[in-house]
CSV table of C-alpha atoms in Angstrom, one decimal:
chain,number,residue,atom,x,y,z
A,270,MET,CA,6.0,11.4,8.5
A,271,GLY,CA,8.3,8.5,8.0
A,272,TRP,CA,8.6,8.5,4.2
A,273,SER,CA,12.3,8.9,4.0
A,274,THR,CA,12.8,5.1,3.7
A,275,ASN,CA,10.2,4.7,1.0
A,276,ALA,CA,11.6,3.5,-2.4
A,277,GLY,CA,10.0,6.4,-4.1
A,278,MET,CA,11.8,8.9,-1.9
A,279,ILE,CA,15.2,7.5,-1.2
A,280,GLY,CA,16.8,8.2,-4.6
A,281,TYR,CA,19.0,5.9,-6.7
A,282,ASN,CA,21.2,3.9,-4.3
A,283,ASP,CA,21.8,0.3,-3.2
A,284,ILE,CA,18.5,0.1,-1.3
A,285,TRP,CA,16.6,1.4,-4.3
A,286,ARG,CA,18.3,-1.2,-6.6
A,287,HIS,CA,17.3,-3.9,-4.1
A,288,TYR,CA,13.7,-2.9,-4.3
A,289,ARG,CA,13.9,-3.0,-8.1
A,290,ARG,CA,15.3,-6.6,-7.9
A,291,LEU,CA,12.5,-7.6,-5.6
A,292,PHE,CA,9.9,-6.2,-8.0
A,293,ASN,CA,11.5,-7.6,-11.1
A,294,ASN,CA,11.5,-11.1,-9.4
A,295,TRP,CA,7.8,-11.0,-8.8
A,296,PHE,CA,6.3,-8.8,-11.5
A,297,ASN,CA,7.5,-9.9,-14.8
A,298,ALA,CA,6.0,-11.8,-17.8
A,299,ARG,CA,7.3,-15.1,-16.6
A,300,THR,CA,6.1,-15.0,-13.0
A,301,VAL,CA,2.8,-13.0,-13.0
A,302,PRO,CA,0.7,-15.9,-14.4
A,303,GLN,CA,0.9,-17.5,-10.9
A,304,PHE,CA,-1.4,-14.7,-9.7
A,305,HIS,CA,-4.0,-15.1,-12.5
A,306,GLU,CA,-6.3,-17.3,-10.5
A,307,ILE,CA,-6.5,-14.6,-7.7
A,308,GLN,CA,-7.2,-11.9,-10.3
A,309,GLN,CA,-9.9,-14.0,-11.9
A,310,ASN,CA,-11.6,-14.7,-8.6
A,311,GLN,CA,-11.5,-11.1,-7.7
A,312,ALA,CA,-12.9,-10.1,-11.1
A,313,ARG,CA,-15.8,-12.5,-10.6
A,314,SER,CA,-16.6,-11.1,-7.2
A,315,LEU,CA,-16.5,-7.6,-8.6
A,316,LEU,CA,-19.0,-8.5,-11.3
A,317,ARG,CA,-21.4,-10.0,-8.8
A,318,ARG,CA,-21.3,-6.8,-6.6
A,319,LEU,CA,-21.7,-4.6,-9.7
A,320,LEU,CA,-24.9,-6.4,-10.5
A,321,THR,CA,-26.3,-5.2,-7.2
A,322,VAL,CA,-24.9,-1.7,-7.5
A,323,SER,CA,-26.3,-1.3,-11.0
A,324,LYS,CA,-29.9,-1.3,-9.6
A,325,GLU,CA,-29.2,1.9,-7.6
A,326,GLU,CA,-30.4,5.3,-9.0
A,327,TYR,CA,-26.9,6.8,-8.9
A,328,PRO,CA,-24.5,3.9,-9.2
A,329,PHE,CA,-21.2,5.6,-10.3
A,330,PRO,CA,-19.8,6.5,-6.8
A,331,GLN,CA,-20.4,2.9,-5.6
A,332,VAL,CA,-19.0,1.5,-8.8
A,333,ARG,CA,-15.8,3.5,-8.2
A,334,HIS,CA,-15.6,2.2,-4.6
A,335,GLU,CA,-16.1,-1.4,-5.7
A,336,PHE,CA,-13.4,-1.1,-8.4
A,337,PHE,CA,-11.0,0.4,-5.9
A,338,PHE,CA,-11.8,-2.3,-3.3
A,339,THR,CA,-11.3,-5.1,-5.9
A,340,LEU,CA,-7.8,-3.7,-6.7
A,341,ALA,CA,-7.0,-3.5,-3.0
A,342,SER,CA,-8.3,-7.0,-2.4
A,343,THR,CA,-6.1,-8.4,-5.2
A,344,MET,CA,-3.0,-6.6,-4.0
A,345,PHE,CA,-3.5,-7.7,-0.3
A,346,GLN,CA,-4.0,-11.3,-1.4
A,347,VAL,CA,-1.0,-11.2,-3.8
A,348,GLY,CA,1.2,-9.3,-1.4
A,349,TYR,CA,0.3,-10.8,2.0
A,350,GLY,CA,-2.0,-13.7,1.4
A,351,TYR,CA,-4.6,-11.7,3.2
A,352,ARG,CA,-8.3,-11.6,2.2
A,353,LEU,CA,-9.9,-8.2,3.0
A,354,LYS,CA,-13.1,-8.5,5.0
A,355,GLY,CA,-14.8,-5.6,3.5
A,356,LEU,CA,-14.6,-1.8,2.9
A,357,ASN,CA,-14.2,-1.3,6.6
A,358,ASP,CA,-11.3,-3.7,7.0
A,359,PRO,CA,-8.7,-1.9,9.2
A,360,PHE,CA,-5.8,-3.0,7.0
A,361,PHE,CA,-7.6,-1.5,4.0
A,362,GLU,CA,-8.6,1.7,5.8
A,363,ASN,CA,-5.1,2.3,7.1
A,364,ALA,CA,-3.5,1.8,3.7
A,365,ARG,CA,-6.0,4.0,2.0
A,366,GLN,CA,-5.6,6.7,4.6
A,367,THR,CA,-1.9,6.6,4.4
A,368,ILE,CA,-1.8,7.1,0.7
A,369,HIS,CA,-4.3,10.0,1.0
A,370,ASN,CA,-2.2,11.6,3.7
A,371,PHE,CA,0.9,11.3,1.6
A,372,THR,CA,-0.8,13.0,-1.3
A,373,GLU,CA,-1.9,15.8,0.9
A,374,ALA,CA,1.5,16.2,2.4
A,375,ALA,CA,3.2,16.2,-1.0
A,376,MET,CA,1.1,19.2,-2.1
A,377,PHE,CA,3.7,22.0,-2.0
A,378,THR,CA,1.3,24.7,-0.7
A,379,ASN,CA,-0.5,22.6,1.9
A,380,PHE,CA,2.2,23.1,4.6
A,381,PHE,CA,4.6,26.0,5.0
A,382,VAL,CA,7.3,23.5,6.0
A,383,ASN,CA,7.4,22.3,2.3
A,384,ILE,CA,8.4,25.9,1.3
A,385,PHE,CA,10.7,26.6,4.3
A,386,PRO,CA,12.2,23.2,5.4
A,387,MET,CA,14.1,24.8,8.3
A,388,MET,CA,10.7,25.0,10.1
A,389,ILE,CA,11.1,21.4,10.9
A,390,HIS,CA,13.4,22.5,13.8
A,391,ILE,CA,10.7,24.8,15.4
A,392,PRO,CA,9.7,23.5,18.9
A,393,ASP,CA,6.4,21.7,19.0
A,394,TRP,CA,5.1,24.0,21.8
A,395,LEU,CA,5.1,27.2,19.7
A,396,PRO,CA,1.8,28.5,18.4
A,397,GLY,CA,1.2,27.6,14.8
A,398,THR,CA,2.9,24.2,14.9
A,399,GLY,CA,-0.2,22.1,14.6
A,400,TRP,CA,1.2,20.7,11.4
A,401,LYS,CA,3.8,18.9,13.5
A,402,ARG,CA,1.0,17.1,15.4
A,403,THR,CA,-0.6,16.3,12.0
A,404,GLY,CA,2.7,14.8,10.8
A,405,LYS,CA,3.1,12.7,13.9
A,406,GLU,CA,-0.5,11.3,13.5
A,407,TRP,CA,0.0,10.6,9.9
A,408,ARG,CA,3.3,8.8,10.7
A,409,ARG,CA,1.4,6.7,13.2
A,410,ILE,CA,-1.2,5.7,10.6
A,411,LYS,CA,1.5,4.9,8.1
A,412,GLU,CA,3.2,2.6,10.6
A,413,LYS,CA,-0.1,0.8,11.3
A,414,ALA,CA,-0.6,0.4,7.6
A,415,MET,CA,2.8,-1.3,7.2
A,416,ASP,CA,3.0,-3.2,10.4
A,417,GLY,CA,-0.5,-4.7,10.5
A,418,PRO,CA,-0.6,-6.9,7.4
A,419,PHE,CA,3.1,-7.7,7.6
A,420,GLU,CA,2.8,-9.0,11.2
A,421,TRP,CA,-0.3,-10.9,10.2
A,422,THR,CA,1.5,-12.6,7.4
A,423,LYS,CA,4.6,-13.3,9.5
A,424,ALA,CA,2.4,-15.0,12.1
A,425,GLN,CA,0.7,-17.1,9.4
A,426,VAL,CA,4.1,-18.2,8.1
A,427,ALA,CA,5.3,-19.1,11.6
A,428,ALA,CA,2.2,-21.1,12.2
A,429,GLY,CA,2.5,-22.9,8.8
A,430,THR,CA,-0.9,-21.7,7.7
A,431,ALA,CA,0.1,-18.9,5.3
A,432,GLU,CA,-1.4,-18.7,1.8
A,433,TYR,CA,1.2,-18.2,-0.9
A,434,SER,CA,2.1,-14.5,-1.2
A,435,ILE,CA,5.1,-12.3,-2.1
A,436,VAL,CA,5.8,-11.2,1.5
A,437,GLY,CA,5.2,-14.7,2.8
A,438,ALA,CA,7.7,-16.2,0.3
A,439,LEU,CA,10.3,-13.5,1.1
A,440,LEU,CA,9.9,-14.3,4.8
A,441,GLN,CA,10.9,-17.9,4.3
A,442,GLU,CA,14.7,-17.6,3.8
A,443,HIS,CA,14.4,-16.2,0.3
A,444,LYS,CA,17.7,-15.6,-1.4
A,445,LEU,CA,16.8,-12.0,-2.3
A,446,VAL,CA,16.7,-11.0,1.4
A,447,SER,CA,19.1,-13.6,2.9
A,448,HIS,CA,21.9,-11.0,3.1
A,449,LEU,CA,19.9,-8.7,5.4
A,450,SER,CA,19.5,-8.9,9.2
A,451,GLU,CA,16.1,-9.8,10.4
A,452,GLU,CA,15.3,-6.2,11.3
A,453,GLU,CA,16.5,-4.9,8.0
A,454,ARG,CA,14.5,-7.6,6.2
A,455,ASP,CA,11.3,-6.9,8.1
A,456,ASN,CA,11.6,-3.1,7.6
A,457,ARG,CA,12.2,-3.5,3.9
A,458,LEU,CA,9.3,-5.9,3.4
A,459,LYS,CA,7.0,-3.6,5.2
A,460,GLU,CA,8.0,-0.8,2.8
A,461,LEU,CA,7.6,-3.2,-0.1
A,462,GLY,CA,4.0,-4.0,0.9
A,463,LEU,CA,3.1,-0.3,1.0
A,464,ILE,CA,4.8,0.2,-2.4
A,465,MET,CA,2.8,-2.7,-3.9
A,466,TYR,CA,-0.5,-1.2,-2.6
A,467,SER,CA,0.2,2.4,-3.7
A,468,GLY,CA,1.5,1.3,-7.1
A,469,GLY,CA,-1.0,-1.4,-7.8
A,470,VAL,CA,-4.1,0.1,-6.3
A,471,ASP,CA,-4.0,3.9,-5.9
A,472,THR,CA,-2.4,4.7,-9.3
A,473,VAL,CA,-4.5,2.3,-11.3
A,474,ALA,CA,-7.8,3.3,-9.6
A,475,LYS,CA,-7.3,7.0,-10.0
A,476,THR,CA,-6.3,6.6,-13.7
A,477,SER,CA,-9.4,4.5,-14.3
A,478,SER,CA,-11.7,6.9,-12.5
A,479,ARG,CA,-10.5,9.8,-14.7
A,480,ARG,CA,-11.2,7.7,-17.8
A,481,TRP,CA,-14.8,6.9,-16.5
A,482,THR,CA,-15.4,10.6,-15.7
A,483,HIS,CA,-14.5,11.7,-19.3
A,484,SER,CA,-16.1,8.7,-21.1
């Protein structure tokens, strides 16, 4: 499925430490205030949408969607300088589906290959190997989730029209990635974008949803 290069899966090594340096550079008490305006604007937009949602007979499902979308909008703007166009934005849909697929794949009992890793060597043409096709499709979605917003930001930087963002700044000869080849830099920044989304959106949204459910 292509998760072997993700920071959460690679274990403690030089690449993991590099990801940590990247995060420490952008997400610390000294630097996060630069993103306060983005957060404030997103919060105001959320409140306006919630006013409309509150008039519905059963508002909670939509409230959850709106909260999740606000977190995603914030992270896409902070990470890529990209403003989501709505709940059906393909960048948003691909990222959301990728994290859902990862959660499904990580469930130990969902796939026998999790229990018997040697099954990965079984030929695709054998009966009962539909899970291999599933894995390939989920890998394709993950690659779209990483490539789409990254290439968009890269094009904006090249054109000189990019909004300030973490990935955009790192693409502009930043010292934290200057030791990498262009291919290594791009691959690492793609993974970084997905990490920001999963950590900043999926984790927070699920935690908040559980709190609302029990409140």
